[in-house]
PDB file of C-alpha atoms in Angstrom:
ATOM      1  CA  MET A   1       0.000   0.000   0.000  1.00  0.00           C
ATOM      2  CA  LYS A   2       1.327   3.457  -0.906  1.00  0.00           C
ATOM      3  CA  ALA A   3       0.340   6.595   0.971  1.00  0.00           C
ATOM      4  CA  LYS A   4       0.443  10.201  -0.126  1.00  0.00           C
ATOM      5  CA  ASN A   5       3.746  11.337   1.426  1.00  0.00           C
ATOM      6  CA  MET A   6       5.542   8.006   1.382  1.00  0.00           C
ATOM      7  CA  LYS A   7       8.289   7.445  -1.138  1.00  0.00           C
ATOM      8  CA  TYR A   8      10.152   4.237  -1.855  1.00  0.00           C
ATOM      9  CA  ARG A   9      13.763   3.337  -2.579  1.00  0.00           C
ATOM     10  CA  LYS A  10      15.660   0.370  -3.907  1.00  0.00           C
ATOM     11  CA  PHE A  11      16.872  -1.934  -1.148  1.00  0.00           C
ATOM     12  CA  GLY A  12      20.375  -2.738  -2.287  1.00  0.00           C
ATOM     13  CA  SER A  13      20.427  -5.775  -4.575  1.00  0.00           C
ATOM     14  CA  ILE A  14      17.090  -7.154  -3.338  1.00  0.00           C
ATOM     15  CA  ALA A  15      15.036  -7.569  -6.495  1.00  0.00           C
ATOM     16  CA  GLY A  16      11.318  -6.935  -6.819  1.00  0.00           C
ATOM     17  CA  PHE A  17      11.004  -4.857  -3.667  1.00  0.00           C
ATOM     18  CA  GLU A  18      11.155  -1.136  -2.980  1.00  0.00           C
ATOM     19  CA  VAL A  19      11.351  -0.146   0.665  1.00  0.00           C
ATOM     20  CA  SER A  20       9.463   2.750   2.258  1.00  0.00           C
ATOM     21  CA  GLU A  21      11.686   5.680   3.237  1.00  0.00           C
ATOM     22  CA  ILE A  22      10.527   5.187   6.823  1.00  0.00           C
ATOM     23  CA  GLY A  23      10.744   1.743   8.375  1.00  0.00           C
ATOM     24  CA  PHE A  24       8.919   0.870  11.586  1.00  0.00           C
ATOM     25  CA  GLY A  25      11.249   0.362  14.568  1.00  0.00           C
ATOM     26  CA  GLY A  26       9.797  -2.461  16.657  1.00  0.00           C
ATOM     27  CA  ALA A  27      11.501  -1.568  19.940  1.00  0.00           C
ATOM     28  CA  ALA A  28       8.806   1.076  20.359  1.00  0.00           C
ATOM     29  CA  VAL A  29       6.063  -1.540  20.738  1.00  0.00           C
ATOM     30  CA  SER A  30       8.028  -3.869  22.995  1.00  0.00           C
ATOM     31  CA  GLY A  31       6.019  -2.900  26.060  1.00  0.00           C
ATOM     32  CA  GLU A  32       7.033  -2.803  29.692  1.00  0.00           C
ATOM     33  CA  GLY A  33      10.080  -4.693  30.867  1.00  0.00           C
ATOM     34  CA  GLY A  34      12.998  -3.112  29.064  1.00  0.00           C
ATOM     35  CA  GLY A  35      14.840  -4.577  26.125  1.00  0.00           C
ATOM     36  CA  TYR A  36      15.250  -1.153  24.476  1.00  0.00           C
ATOM     37  CA  GLY A  37      11.594  -0.215  24.930  1.00  0.00           C
ATOM     38  CA  PHE A  38      10.443   3.359  25.488  1.00  0.00           C
ATOM     39  CA  GLY A  39       7.542   2.911  27.840  1.00  0.00           C
ATOM     40  CA  PHE A  40       4.497   0.741  28.365  1.00  0.00           C
ATOM     41  CA  VAL A  41       2.271   0.062  25.358  1.00  0.00           C
ATOM     42  CA  GLU A  42      -0.950  -1.948  25.637  1.00  0.00           C
ATOM     43  CA  GLU A  43      -1.062  -4.887  23.238  1.00  0.00           C
ATOM     44  CA  LYS A  44      -4.205  -3.700  21.443  1.00  0.00           C
ATOM     45  CA  ASP A  45      -2.634  -0.276  20.938  1.00  0.00           C
ATOM     46  CA  ALA A  46       0.550  -1.889  19.616  1.00  0.00           C
ATOM     47  CA  LEU A  47      -1.337  -4.023  17.093  1.00  0.00           C
ATOM     48  CA  ASP A  48      -3.491  -1.092  15.967  1.00  0.00           C
ATOM     49  CA  LEU A  49      -0.348   1.006  15.537  1.00  0.00           C
ATOM     50  CA  LEU A  50       1.357  -1.631  13.391  1.00  0.00           C
ATOM     51  CA  HIS A  51      -1.708  -1.812  11.140  1.00  0.00           C
ATOM     52  CA  LYS A  52      -1.864   1.983  10.961  1.00  0.00           C
ATOM     53  CA  ALA A  53       1.808   2.091   9.963  1.00  0.00           C
ATOM     54  CA  TYR A  54       1.081  -0.283   7.093  1.00  0.00           C
ATOM     55  CA  ASP A  55      -1.917   1.826   6.046  1.00  0.00           C
ATOM     56  CA  SER A  56       0.403   4.864   6.080  1.00  0.00           C
ATOM     57  CA  GLY A  57       2.620   3.294   3.435  1.00  0.00           C
ATOM     58  CA  ILE A  58       5.291   1.711   5.634  1.00  0.00           C
ATOM     59  CA  ASN A  59       6.212  -1.717   4.318  1.00  0.00           C
ATOM     60  CA  LEU A  60       9.294  -2.639   6.391  1.00  0.00           C
ATOM     61  CA  PHE A  61       8.941  -3.636  10.029  1.00  0.00           C
ATOM     62  CA  ASP A  62      12.092  -4.165  12.074  1.00  0.00           C
ATOM     63  CA  THR A  63      12.246  -6.146  15.295  1.00  0.00           C
ATOM     64  CA  ALA A  64      14.572  -8.369  17.363  1.00  0.00           C
ATOM     65  CA  PRO A  65      14.212 -10.884  20.199  1.00  0.00           C
ATOM     66  CA  ILE A  66      15.770  -8.442  22.669  1.00  0.00           C
ATOM     67  CA  TYR A  67      13.008  -5.876  22.094  1.00  0.00           C
ATOM     68  CA  GLY A  68      10.762  -6.495  25.065  1.00  0.00           C
ATOM     69  CA  PHE A  69      12.544  -9.820  25.622  1.00  0.00           C
ATOM     70  CA  GLY A  70      10.473 -11.427  22.877  1.00  0.00           C
ATOM     71  CA  LEU A  71       7.322  -9.334  23.183  1.00  0.00           C
ATOM     72  CA  SER A  72       7.943  -7.160  20.116  1.00  0.00           C
ATOM     73  CA  GLU A  73       8.263 -10.208  17.857  1.00  0.00           C
ATOM     74  CA  LYS A  74       5.136 -11.766  19.337  1.00  0.00           C
ATOM     75  CA  ARG A  75       3.180  -8.587  18.658  1.00  0.00           C
ATOM     76  CA  PHE A  76       4.469  -8.489  15.088  1.00  0.00           C
ATOM     77  CA  GLY A  77       3.327 -12.090  14.704  1.00  0.00           C
ATOM     78  CA  LYS A  78      -0.189 -11.294  15.869  1.00  0.00           C
ATOM     79  CA  ALA A  79      -0.448  -8.101  13.815  1.00  0.00           C
ATOM     80  CA  PHE A  80       0.706  -9.551  10.500  1.00  0.00           C
ATOM     81  CA  LYS A  81      -0.548 -13.127  10.682  1.00  0.00           C
ATOM     82  CA  GLY A  82      -3.263 -12.530   8.100  1.00  0.00           C
ATOM     83  CA  MET A  83      -1.210 -10.298   5.812  1.00  0.00           C
ATOM     84  CA  ARG A  84       2.253 -11.853   5.882  1.00  0.00           C
ATOM     85  CA  GLU A  85       3.038 -11.398   2.177  1.00  0.00           C
ATOM     86  CA  LYS A  86       2.249  -7.684   2.346  1.00  0.00           C
ATOM     87  CA  VAL A  87       5.017  -6.742   4.786  1.00  0.00           C
ATOM     88  CA  PHE A  88       8.799  -7.102   4.866  1.00  0.00           C
ATOM     89  CA  ILE A  89       9.867  -8.300   8.316  1.00  0.00           C
ATOM     90  CA  VAL A  90      13.379  -7.903   9.712  1.00  0.00           C
ATOM     91  CA  SER A  91      14.670  -9.693  12.790  1.00  0.00           C
ATOM     92  CA  LYS A  92      18.043 -10.530  14.290  1.00  0.00           C
ATOM     93  CA  SER A  93      20.147 -12.834  16.429  1.00  0.00           C
ATOM     94  CA  GLY A  94      23.037 -12.303  18.803  1.00  0.00           C
ATOM     95  CA  VAL A  95      21.724 -10.167  21.677  1.00  0.00           C
ATOM     96  CA  THR A  96      20.804 -12.520  24.509  1.00  0.00           C
ATOM     97  CA  TRP A  97      19.647 -12.172  28.107  1.00  0.00           C
ATOM     98  CA  ASP A  98      19.614 -14.311  31.231  1.00  0.00           C
ATOM     99  CA  SER A  99      16.949 -14.972  33.885  1.00  0.00           C
ATOM    100  CA  SER A 100      17.699 -11.633  35.535  1.00  0.00           C
ATOM    101  CA  LYS A 101      17.392  -9.897  32.125  1.00  0.00           C
ATOM    102  CA  ARG A 102      21.083  -9.080  31.995  1.00  0.00           C
ATOM    103  CA  VAL A 103      21.962  -8.474  28.338  1.00  0.00           C
ATOM    104  CA  ASP A 104      24.944  -9.944  26.483  1.00  0.00           C
ATOM    105  CA  MET A 105      26.244 -10.012  22.907  1.00  0.00           C
ATOM    106  CA  ASN A 106      26.633 -13.654  21.887  1.00  0.00           C
ATOM    107  CA  ASN A 107      27.125 -14.895  18.334  1.00  0.00           C
ATOM    108  CA  ASP A 108      27.688 -18.532  19.201  1.00  0.00           C
ATOM    109  CA  PRO A 109      26.274 -20.394  16.161  1.00  0.00           C
ATOM    110  CA  LYS A 110      24.119 -22.557  18.439  1.00  0.00           C
ATOM    111  CA  ILE A 111      22.608 -19.366  19.877  1.00  0.00           C
ATOM    112  CA  ALA A 112      22.026 -18.020  16.363  1.00  0.00           C
ATOM    113  CA  GLN A 113      20.125 -21.182  15.416  1.00  0.00           C
ATOM    114  CA  LYS A 114      18.089 -21.139  18.620  1.00  0.00           C
ATOM    115  CA  MET A 115      17.159 -17.467  18.216  1.00  0.00           C
ATOM    116  CA  LEU A 116      16.181 -17.937  14.579  1.00  0.00           C
ATOM    117  CA  ASP A 117      13.925 -20.868  15.438  1.00  0.00           C
ATOM    118  CA  GLN A 118      12.284 -18.912  18.270  1.00  0.00           C
ATOM    119  CA  SER A 119      11.816 -15.848  16.053  1.00  0.00           C
ATOM    120  CA  LEU A 120      10.005 -17.922  13.438  1.00  0.00           C
ATOM    121  CA  LYS A 121       7.710 -19.230  16.162  1.00  0.00           C
ATOM    122  CA  ASP A 122       7.057 -15.845  17.784  1.00  0.00           C
ATOM    123  CA  LEU A 123       6.513 -14.118  14.437  1.00  0.00           C
ATOM    124  CA  GLN A 124       4.075 -16.888  13.454  1.00  0.00           C
ATOM    125  CA  THR A 125       5.719 -17.306  10.076  1.00  0.00           C
ATOM    126  CA  ASP A 126       7.659 -19.928   8.168  1.00  0.00           C
ATOM    127  CA  TYR A 127      10.134 -17.389   6.766  1.00  0.00           C
ATOM    128  CA  ILE A 128      11.743 -14.081   7.721  1.00  0.00           C
ATOM    129  CA  ASP A 129      12.420 -11.628   4.904  1.00  0.00           C
ATOM    130  CA  LEU A 130      15.698 -10.327   6.341  1.00  0.00           C
ATOM    131  CA  PHE A 131      17.585 -11.908   9.233  1.00  0.00           C
ATOM    132  CA  MET A 132      20.607 -10.093  10.614  1.00  0.00           C
ATOM    133  CA  ILE A 133      23.463 -10.596  13.028  1.00  0.00           C
ATOM    134  CA  HIS A 134      22.486  -7.861  15.480  1.00  0.00           C
ATOM    135  CA  TRP A 135      25.934  -6.943  16.841  1.00  0.00           C
ATOM    136  CA  PRO A 136      29.415  -8.395  16.332  1.00  0.00           C
ATOM    137  CA  ASP A 137      31.114  -9.702  19.474  1.00  0.00           C
ATOM    138  CA  GLU A 138      34.745 -10.311  20.368  1.00  0.00           C
ATOM    139  CA  LYS A 139      34.199 -13.928  21.441  1.00  0.00           C
ATOM    140  CA  HIS A 140      33.020 -15.340  18.104  1.00  0.00           C
ATOM    141  CA  ASP A 141      34.267 -15.100  14.546  1.00  0.00           C
ATOM    142  CA  ILE A 142      31.376 -13.595  12.582  1.00  0.00           C
ATOM    143  CA  ARG A 143      31.791 -16.309   9.954  1.00  0.00           C
ATOM    144  CA  LYS A 144      30.441 -18.938  12.368  1.00  0.00           C
ATOM    145  CA  PRO A 145      26.899 -17.507  12.784  1.00  0.00           C
ATOM    146  CA  MET A 146      26.984 -16.616   9.086  1.00  0.00           C
ATOM    147  CA  GLU A 147      27.183 -20.348   8.343  1.00  0.00           C
ATOM    148  CA  VAL A 148      23.917 -20.789  10.276  1.00  0.00           C
ATOM    149  CA  LEU A 149      22.255 -17.977   8.328  1.00  0.00           C
ATOM    150  CA  TYR A 150      23.504 -19.339   5.010  1.00  0.00           C
ATOM    151  CA  LYS A 151      22.040 -22.769   5.779  1.00  0.00           C
ATOM    152  CA  ALA A 152      18.745 -21.184   6.879  1.00  0.00           C
ATOM    153  CA  LYS A 153      18.577 -19.235   3.627  1.00  0.00           C
ATOM    154  CA  GLU A 154      19.177 -22.420   1.641  1.00  0.00           C
ATOM    155  CA  GLU A 155      16.302 -24.008   3.573  1.00  0.00           C
ATOM    156  CA  GLY A 156      13.988 -21.065   2.866  1.00  0.00           C
ATOM    157  CA  LYS A 157      13.686 -19.999   6.502  1.00  0.00           C
ATOM    158  CA  ILE A 158      15.177 -16.612   5.693  1.00  0.00           C
ATOM    159  CA  ARG A 159      15.242 -14.827   2.356  1.00  0.00           C
ATOM    160  CA  HIS A 160      18.028 -12.300   2.841  1.00  0.00           C
ATOM    161  CA  ILE A 161      21.014 -11.900   5.189  1.00  0.00           C
ATOM    162  CA  GLY A 162      22.203  -8.711   6.868  1.00  0.00           C
ATOM    163  CA  LEU A 163      24.637  -7.350   9.438  1.00  0.00           C
ATOM    164  CA  GLY A 164      23.986  -4.841  12.190  1.00  0.00           C
ATOM    165  CA  ASN A 165      26.474  -2.435  13.761  1.00  0.00           C
ATOM    166  CA  SER A 166      29.374  -3.812  11.759  1.00  0.00           C
ATOM    167  CA  PHE A 167      32.728  -2.547  10.566  1.00  0.00           C
ATOM    168  CA  PRO A 168      34.085  -3.043   7.028  1.00  0.00           C
ATOM    169  CA  GLU A 169      36.299  -5.917   8.195  1.00  0.00           C
ATOM    170  CA  ASP A 170      33.232  -7.722   9.626  1.00  0.00           C
ATOM    171  CA  ILE A 171      31.436  -7.321   6.320  1.00  0.00           C
ATOM    172  CA  GLU A 172      34.348  -8.724   4.326  1.00  0.00           C
ATOM    173  CA  LYS A 173      34.658 -11.744   6.634  1.00  0.00           C
ATOM    174  CA  ALA A 174      30.917 -12.417   6.539  1.00  0.00           C
ATOM    175  CA  CYS A 175      30.900 -12.261   2.745  1.00  0.00           C
ATOM    176  CA  GLU A 176      33.370 -15.164   2.674  1.00  0.00           C
ATOM    177  CA  ILE A 177      30.474 -17.381   3.810  1.00  0.00           C
ATOM    178  CA  ALA A 178      27.396 -15.857   2.203  1.00  0.00           C
ATOM    179  CA  GLN A 179      26.171 -12.763   0.422  1.00  0.00           C
ATOM    180  CA  VAL A 180      25.438  -9.907   2.812  1.00  0.00           C
ATOM    181  CA  GLU A 181      22.655  -7.804   1.321  1.00  0.00           C
ATOM    182  CA  VAL A 182      21.773  -5.216   3.978  1.00  0.00           C
ATOM    183  CA  LEU A 183      23.530  -3.264   6.735  1.00  0.00           C
ATOM    184  CA  GLN A 184      21.954  -1.573   9.735  1.00  0.00           C
ATOM    185  CA  ASN A 185      23.871   0.965  11.831  1.00  0.00           C
ATOM    186  CA  GLU A 186      23.211   3.964  13.994  1.00  0.00           C
ATOM    187  CA  PHE A 187      23.095   6.996  11.726  1.00  0.00           C
ATOM    188  CA  ASN A 188      21.893  10.513  12.451  1.00  0.00           C
ATOM    189  CA  LEU A 189      23.060  14.116  12.651  1.00  0.00           C
ATOM    190  CA  PHE A 190      25.190  13.262  15.691  1.00  0.00           C
ATOM    191  CA  ALA A 191      26.332   9.769  14.644  1.00  0.00           C
ATOM    192  CA  ARG A 192      28.015   9.780  11.251  1.00  0.00           C
ATOM    193  CA  TYR A 193      30.167   6.671  11.253  1.00  0.00           C
ATOM    194  CA  PRO A 194      28.302   5.119   8.289  1.00  0.00           C
ATOM    195  CA  GLN A 195      28.862   8.222   6.181  1.00  0.00           C
ATOM    196  CA  GLU A 196      32.562   8.193   7.030  1.00  0.00           C
ATOM    197  CA  SER A 197      33.292   4.453   6.894  1.00  0.00           C
ATOM    198  CA  LEU A 198      30.465   2.429   5.317  1.00  0.00           C
ATOM    199  CA  PHE A 199      29.078   4.355   2.359  1.00  0.00           C
ATOM    200  CA  GLU A 200      31.949   3.266   0.112  1.00  0.00           C
ATOM    201  CA  ILE A 201      31.390  -0.447   0.742  1.00  0.00           C
ATOM    202  CA  ILE A 202      27.612   0.075   0.448  1.00  0.00           C
ATOM    203  CA  ARG A 203      28.155   1.449  -3.055  1.00  0.00           C
ATOM    204  CA  GLU A 204      30.758  -1.162  -4.028  1.00  0.00           C
ATOM    205  CA  LYS A 205      28.656  -4.151  -2.949  1.00  0.00           C
ATOM    206  CA  ASN A 206      25.251  -2.624  -3.765  1.00  0.00           C
ATOM    207  CA  LEU A 207      24.044  -3.084  -0.184  1.00  0.00           C
ATOM    208  CA  GLY A 208      20.807  -1.902   1.345  1.00  0.00           C
ATOM    209  CA  PHE A 209      21.270   0.334   4.376  1.00  0.00           C
ATOM    210  CA  MET A 210      18.935   0.955   7.310  1.00  0.00           C
ATOM    211  CA  SER A 211      19.531   3.680   9.891  1.00  0.00           C
ATOM    212  CA  TRP A 212      18.660   3.092  13.532  1.00  0.00           C
ATOM    213  CA  GLY A 213      18.737   5.882  16.084  1.00  0.00           C
ATOM    214  CA  THR A 214      17.417   8.129  13.324  1.00  0.00           C
ATOM    215  CA  LEU A 215      15.904  10.516  15.896  1.00  0.00           C
ATOM    216  CA  ASP A 216      18.646   9.856  18.499  1.00  0.00           C
ATOM    217  CA  LYS A 217      16.131   8.636  21.092  1.00  0.00           C
ATOM    218  CA  GLY A 218      14.097  11.828  20.580  1.00  0.00           C
ATOM    219  CA  ILE A 219      16.908  14.353  21.044  1.00  0.00           C
ATOM    220  CA  LEU A 220      16.781  15.411  17.394  1.00  0.00           C
ATOM    221  CA  THR A 221      13.062  16.129  17.547  1.00  0.00           C
ATOM    222  CA  GLY A 222      13.703  18.768  20.207  1.00  0.00           C
ATOM    223  CA  THR A 223      11.206  17.121  22.571  1.00  0.00           C
ATOM    224  CA  VAL A 224      13.810  15.414  24.772  1.00  0.00           C
ATOM    225  CA  THR A 225      15.437  17.876  27.155  1.00  0.00           C
ATOM    226  CA  PRO A 226      18.271  17.427  29.707  1.00  0.00           C
ATOM    227  CA  ASN A 227      15.937  17.275  32.718  1.00  0.00           C
ATOM    228  CA  ARG A 228      13.229  15.077  31.261  1.00  0.00           C
ATOM    229  CA  LYS A 229      12.073  12.231  33.514  1.00  0.00           C
ATOM    230  CA  TYR A 230      11.204   8.745  32.240  1.00  0.00           C
ATOM    231  CA  ASP A 231       8.915   6.106  33.670  1.00  0.00           C
ATOM    232  CA  LYS A 232      10.382   2.764  34.716  1.00  0.00           C
ATOM    233  CA  ALA A 233       9.142   1.006  31.568  1.00  0.00           C
ATOM    234  CA  ASP A 234      11.275   3.341  29.456  1.00  0.00           C
ATOM    235  CA  ALA A 235      14.833   2.055  28.923  1.00  0.00           C
ATOM    236  CA  ARG A 236      16.091   5.625  29.189  1.00  0.00           C
ATOM    237  CA  SER A 237      15.257   5.534  32.915  1.00  0.00           C
ATOM    238  CA  HIS A 238      17.895   2.906  33.665  1.00  0.00           C
ATOM    239  CA  ALA A 239      19.931   1.714  30.659  1.00  0.00           C
ATOM    240  CA  PRO A 240      23.705   2.350  30.896  1.00  0.00           C
ATOM    241  CA  TRP A 241      23.842   3.421  27.247  1.00  0.00           C
ATOM    242  CA  TRP A 242      21.610   6.364  28.189  1.00  0.00           C
ATOM    243  CA  LYS A 243      22.418   7.047  31.839  1.00  0.00           C
ATOM    244  CA  SER A 244      26.195   7.183  31.385  1.00  0.00           C
ATOM    245  CA  ALA A 245      26.296   9.086  28.087  1.00  0.00           C
ATOM    246  CA  ASP A 246      27.402  12.711  27.912  1.00  0.00           C
ATOM    247  CA  ARG A 247      24.625  14.367  25.932  1.00  0.00           C
ATOM    248  CA  LYS A 248      25.478  17.981  26.771  1.00  0.00           C
ATOM    249  CA  PRO A 249      27.113  18.725  23.371  1.00  0.00           C
ATOM    250  CA  LYS A 250      23.996  17.421  21.624  1.00  0.00           C
ATOM    251  CA  PHE A 251      21.661  19.554  23.717  1.00  0.00           C
ATOM    252  CA  ASN A 252      23.903  22.582  23.141  1.00  0.00           C
ATOM    253  CA  ALA A 253      23.678  21.976  19.408  1.00  0.00           C
ATOM    254  CA  MET A 254      19.888  21.619  19.523  1.00  0.00           C
ATOM    255  CA  GLU A 255      19.574  24.932  21.382  1.00  0.00           C
ATOM    256  CA  LYS A 256      21.152  26.586  18.342  1.00  0.00           C
ATOM    257  CA  ILE A 257      19.463  24.444  15.707  1.00  0.00           C
ATOM    258  CA  MET A 258      15.817  24.647  16.821  1.00  0.00           C
ATOM    259  CA  PRO A 259      15.439  28.451  16.330  1.00  0.00           C
ATOM    260  CA  ILE A 260      16.905  28.121  12.825  1.00  0.00           C
ATOM    261  CA  LEU A 261      14.435  25.369  11.997  1.00  0.00           C
ATOM    262  CA  LYS A 262      11.538  27.389  13.376  1.00  0.00           C
ATOM    263  CA  ALA A 263      12.548  30.425  11.318  1.00  0.00           C
ATOM    264  CA  ASN A 264      12.477  28.232   8.215  1.00  0.00           C
ATOM    265  CA  ASN A 265       9.147  26.558   9.076  1.00  0.00           C
ATOM    266  CA  HIS A 266      10.658  23.186   9.889  1.00  0.00           C
ATOM    267  CA  THR A 267      10.551  20.872  12.881  1.00  0.00           C
ATOM    268  CA  GLY A 268      13.268  18.816  14.512  1.00  0.00           C
ATOM    269  CA  LEU A 269      11.604  15.681  13.178  1.00  0.00           C
ATOM    270  CA  GLU A 270      11.722  16.993   9.609  1.00  0.00           C
ATOM    271  CA  MET A 271      15.376  17.878  10.072  1.00  0.00           C
ATOM    272  CA  ALA A 272      16.290  14.471  11.524  1.00  0.00           C
ATOM    273  CA  LEU A 273      14.639  12.600   8.669  1.00  0.00           C
ATOM    274  CA  GLY A 274      15.922  15.028   6.066  1.00  0.00           C
ATOM    275  CA  PHE A 275      19.504  14.616   7.232  1.00  0.00           C
ATOM    276  CA  VAL A 276      19.631  10.846   6.693  1.00  0.00           C
ATOM    277  CA  LEU A 277      17.356  10.749   3.640  1.00  0.00           C
ATOM    278  CA  GLN A 278      19.528  13.220   1.728  1.00  0.00           C
ATOM    279  CA  PHE A 279      21.997  10.367   1.177  1.00  0.00           C
ATOM    280  CA  GLU A 280      21.215   7.971  -1.652  1.00  0.00           C
ATOM    281  CA  GLU A 281      23.169   5.252   0.182  1.00  0.00           C
ATOM    282  CA  LEU A 282      20.353   5.085   2.741  1.00  0.00           C
ATOM    283  CA  SER A 283      17.461   2.789   1.907  1.00  0.00           C
ATOM    284  CA  THR A 284      15.163   3.340   4.889  1.00  0.00           C
ATOM    285  CA  ALA A 285      15.197   5.338   8.114  1.00  0.00           C
ATOM    286  CA  LEU A 286      13.926   3.343  11.086  1.00  0.00           C
ATOM    287  CA  CYS A 287      11.636   5.296  13.393  1.00  0.00           C
ATOM    288  CA  GLY A 288      10.077   4.016  16.572  1.00  0.00           C
ATOM    289  CA  THR A 289       6.616   5.432  17.251  1.00  0.00           C
ATOM    290  CA  LYS A 290       4.346   4.646  20.196  1.00  0.00           C
ATOM    291  CA  SER A 291       1.176   6.432  19.133  1.00  0.00           C
ATOM    292  CA  PHE A 292      -0.918   7.337  16.109  1.00  0.00           C
ATOM    293  CA  ALA A 293       0.096  10.981  16.591  1.00  0.00           C
ATOM    294  CA  GLN A 294       3.824  10.179  16.498  1.00  0.00           C
ATOM    295  CA  LEU A 295       3.352   7.969  13.457  1.00  0.00           C
ATOM    296  CA  GLU A 296       1.341  10.608  11.610  1.00  0.00           C
ATOM    297  CA  SER A 297       3.949  13.263  12.409  1.00  0.00           C
ATOM    298  CA  ALA A 298       6.745  11.093  11.028  1.00  0.00           C
ATOM    299  CA  VAL A 299       4.920  10.314   7.787  1.00  0.00           C
ATOM    300  CA  ASN A 300       3.802  13.928   7.321  1.00  0.00           C
ATOM    301  CA  ALA A 301       7.374  15.126   7.881  1.00  0.00           C
ATOM    302  CA  LEU A 302       8.370  13.478   4.608  1.00  0.00           C
ATOM    303  CA  GLY A 303       6.354  16.118   2.783  1.00  0.00           C
ATOM    304  CA  ASN A 304       8.333  19.033   4.228  1.00  0.00           C
ATOM    305  CA  LEU A 305      12.004  18.076   4.459  1.00  0.00           C
ATOM    306  CA  PRO A 306      14.597  20.875   4.743  1.00  0.00           C
ATOM    307  CA  SER A 307      16.664  21.961   1.756  1.00  0.00           C
ATOM    308  CA  LYS A 308      20.207  20.674   1.308  1.00  0.00           C
ATOM    309  CA  ASP A 309      21.562  24.169   2.050  1.00  0.00           C
ATOM    310  CA  LEU A 310      19.706  24.329   5.362  1.00  0.00           C
ATOM    311  CA  LEU A 311      20.798  20.806   6.260  1.00  0.00           C
ATOM    312  CA  GLU A 312      24.412  21.748   5.532  1.00  0.00           C
ATOM    313  CA  GLU A 313      24.155  24.785   7.822  1.00  0.00           C
ATOM    314  CA  ILE A 314      22.712  22.647  10.602  1.00  0.00           C
ATOM    315  CA  SER A 315      25.279  19.921   9.990  1.00  0.00           C
ATOM    316  CA  GLU A 316      28.130  22.358  10.568  1.00  0.00           C
ATOM    317  CA  ILE A 317      26.606  23.540  13.847  1.00  0.00           C
ATOM    318  CA  ALA A 318      26.324  19.956  15.056  1.00  0.00           C
ATOM    319  CA  LYS A 319      29.907  19.159  14.047  1.00  0.00           C
ATOM    320  CA  LYS A 320      31.307  22.144  15.919  1.00  0.00           C
ATOM    321  CA  GLU A 321      29.396  21.381  19.111  1.00  0.00           C
ATOM    322  CA  LEU A 322      30.480  17.737  19.106  1.00  0.00           C
ATOM    323  CA  GLU A 323      34.097  18.710  18.464  1.00  0.00           C
ATOM    324  CA  ASN A 324      33.982  21.147  21.385  1.00  0.00           C
TER     325      ASN A 324
END
């Protein structure tokens, strides 16, 4: 289904499929209990939101076992059970947790197989469109879980293979075992590693590329401020990756950027999406939304993205603040 503001791009070498410029980030509907979630979401609301996203023109839905410790995948399974062929589902292996919900990166091939099998069950499907190694880890050669993914692709359990949060050397090693078709990395105004280190290999190998952290956990929308409080179901209330991070340079940059956006009739959301979508190497920008209003705002933002000149001005401000 194609909506008014939604545009579509080629997804690397994947034939016969164009991906919506916004992809749905499944951590947002992972509910209470952590696992990268952003606050409690009732199951009915989550399912309605996933259907609304599809009706809005979004055709890629990204999830992982760690999102809600399995709950996000289960909600995807319920939402798309009767319309499986209409959506492109992404899931991953390699981020595990124990009985106390302590998280670990683990690419043991036995773990990869176990997580894939559980994902198929929770998603209520006999295939996953794109299955990725979520994060590399120092304990396991990335080629070992790639062997599991290659076998699963041969068996028809997955259709395409991808890598998350990887470096060029990881990609080259993985490609020794099987064709890597898609990458997924953090990419936004404040996180430019892909632009600096991955775009070349994306072009050379004709890879699809998905950005996560597109809105930088809300900072780039201008709605997240230094003193904002979060409820216990929101990972930002307790997660080390949020609690221990120095975000002052980002907030300083946003203090300068928001008035410029306002003067040019743009929002932080439009700027955040415009920054990543200006690059042809990007296939889809993942956005996590928890409500109809957030979803509508994201889709509507595509119709009013800032000009390249304005984005360049804002980009320079961000660079200077981060360097300082």
